[in-house]
Structure formats: structure tokens, C-alpha cells
Tab-separated table of C-alpha atoms in Angstrom:
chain	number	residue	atom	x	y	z
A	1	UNK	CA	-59.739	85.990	62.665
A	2	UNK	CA	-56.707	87.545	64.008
A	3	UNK	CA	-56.359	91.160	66.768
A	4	UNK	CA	-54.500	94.026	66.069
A	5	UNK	CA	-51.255	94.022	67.876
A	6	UNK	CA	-51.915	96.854	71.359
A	7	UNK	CA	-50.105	99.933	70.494
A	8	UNK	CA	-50.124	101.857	73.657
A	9	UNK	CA	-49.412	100.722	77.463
A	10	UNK	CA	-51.908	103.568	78.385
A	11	UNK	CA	-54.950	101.445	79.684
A	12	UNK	CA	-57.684	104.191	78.463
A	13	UNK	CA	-56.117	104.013	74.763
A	14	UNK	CA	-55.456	99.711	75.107
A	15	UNK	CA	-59.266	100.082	76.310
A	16	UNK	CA	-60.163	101.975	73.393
A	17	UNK	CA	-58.420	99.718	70.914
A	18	UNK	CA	-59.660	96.420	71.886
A	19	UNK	CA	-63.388	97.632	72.129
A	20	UNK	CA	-62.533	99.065	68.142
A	21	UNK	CA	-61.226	95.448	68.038
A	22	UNK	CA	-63.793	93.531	69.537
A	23	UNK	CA	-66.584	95.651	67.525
A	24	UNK	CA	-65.517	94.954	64.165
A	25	UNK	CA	-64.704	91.059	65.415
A	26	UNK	CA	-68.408	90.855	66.185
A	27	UNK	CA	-69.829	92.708	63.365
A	28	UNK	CA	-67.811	89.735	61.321
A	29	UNK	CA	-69.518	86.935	63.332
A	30	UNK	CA	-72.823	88.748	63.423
A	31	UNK	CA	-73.325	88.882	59.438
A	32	UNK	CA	-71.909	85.304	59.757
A	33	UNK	CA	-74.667	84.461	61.952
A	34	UNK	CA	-77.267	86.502	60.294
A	35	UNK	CA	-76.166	84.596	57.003
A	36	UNK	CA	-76.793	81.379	58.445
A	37	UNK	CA	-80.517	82.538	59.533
A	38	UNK	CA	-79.540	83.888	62.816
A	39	UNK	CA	-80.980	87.785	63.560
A	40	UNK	CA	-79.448	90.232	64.818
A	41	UNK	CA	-81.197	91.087	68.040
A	42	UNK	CA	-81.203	87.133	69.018
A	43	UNK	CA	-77.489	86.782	68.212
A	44	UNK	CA	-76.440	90.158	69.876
A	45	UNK	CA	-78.185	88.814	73.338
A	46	UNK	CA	-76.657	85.441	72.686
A	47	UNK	CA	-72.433	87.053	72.390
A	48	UNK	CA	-73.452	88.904	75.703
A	49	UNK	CA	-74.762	86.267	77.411
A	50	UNK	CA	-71.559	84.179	76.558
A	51	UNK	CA	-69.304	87.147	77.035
A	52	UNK	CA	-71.067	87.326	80.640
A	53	UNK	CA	-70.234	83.651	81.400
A	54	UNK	CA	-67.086	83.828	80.077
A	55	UNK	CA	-66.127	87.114	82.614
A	56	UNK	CA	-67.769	85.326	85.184
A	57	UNK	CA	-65.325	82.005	84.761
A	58	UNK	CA	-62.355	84.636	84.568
A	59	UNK	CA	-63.267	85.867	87.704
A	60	UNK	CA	-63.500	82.559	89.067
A	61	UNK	CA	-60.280	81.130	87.700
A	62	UNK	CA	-58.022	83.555	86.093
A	63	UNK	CA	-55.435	80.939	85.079
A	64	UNK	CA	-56.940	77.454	84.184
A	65	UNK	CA	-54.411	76.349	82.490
A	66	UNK	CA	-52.670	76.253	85.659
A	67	UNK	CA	-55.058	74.011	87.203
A	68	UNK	CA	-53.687	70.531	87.227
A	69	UNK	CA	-54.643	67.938	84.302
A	70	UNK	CA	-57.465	65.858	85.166
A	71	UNK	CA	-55.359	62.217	85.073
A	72	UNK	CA	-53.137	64.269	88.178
A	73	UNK	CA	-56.053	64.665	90.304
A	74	UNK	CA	-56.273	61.691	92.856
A	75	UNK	CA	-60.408	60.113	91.414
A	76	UNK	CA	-60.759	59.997	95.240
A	77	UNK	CA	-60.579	63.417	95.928
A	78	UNK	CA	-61.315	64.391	92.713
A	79	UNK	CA	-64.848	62.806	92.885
A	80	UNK	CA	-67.428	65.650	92.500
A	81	UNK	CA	-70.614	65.186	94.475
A	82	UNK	CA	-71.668	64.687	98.203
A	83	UNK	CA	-68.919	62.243	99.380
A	84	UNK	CA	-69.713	59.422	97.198
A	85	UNK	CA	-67.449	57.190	96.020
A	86	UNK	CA	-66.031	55.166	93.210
A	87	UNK	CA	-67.221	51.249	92.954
């Protein structure tokens, strides 16, 4: 599946064109879904759900592909949890 290229800087026409985008992107993976035994209604709630989560990790990190590589991180301080550490 591929975008249309934006044709406009003005954000109310860019805004315009990727919702027209985004619409026909999800009609497309909606009749794929439905095809596969999915409905409608349950799939629709499903893409906003993940759209939601998806905003919300945007929000929280804007650019993770800045964030450094995992094998960079030092395990010590990288250790998720309440100060446990590595045996």
C-alpha cells in the first residue's frame, strides 16, 4: 500500500488529503479484514484503538529511532524494574 505524494504546504488542505488518504487506506484493510471473518464494527474499534496507542507513543517519543540501540545502553542502568540487578 503506498500514500499519495502531499500536494499543498497549506496544513488545512495536507489535513484534508491525508484523512482522503487514510480513509480509502482503511476501507482497503477493512474489506481485508472483513474477508478474513473480521466485521466491521469490531475491526473499526480495533484501527482506533491502535491508532490511539500509536498517538499516544508519538506523544511520548516523537523520534525513537533516535533513542540509542539497546546493545549501547549500559544492562546496569538499563535494567528496568525497582533497582534490581543482574546475577
Amino acid at each position: 500500500m503506498s500514500f499519495p505524494v502531499p500536494t499543498s504546504s497549506d496544513p488545512t488542505r495536507r489535513f484534508k488529503d491525508a484523512t482522503n488518504a487514510a480513509r480509502a487506506a482503511l476501507e482497503a484493510l477493512i474489506a481485508d479484514a472483513n474477508a478474513a471473518g473480521w466485521g466491521t464494527d469490531e475491526m473499526t474499534v480495533a484501527l482506533v484503538e491502535a491508532a490511539q496507542s500509536l498517538k499516544d507513543a508519538n506523544t511520548r517519543d516523537p523520534s525513537p529511532a533516535d533513542d540509542p540501540v539497546i546493545s549501547d545502553v549500559d544492562a546496569k542502568q538499563g535494567q528496568i524494574g525497582r533497582g534490581e540487578l543482574f546475577d
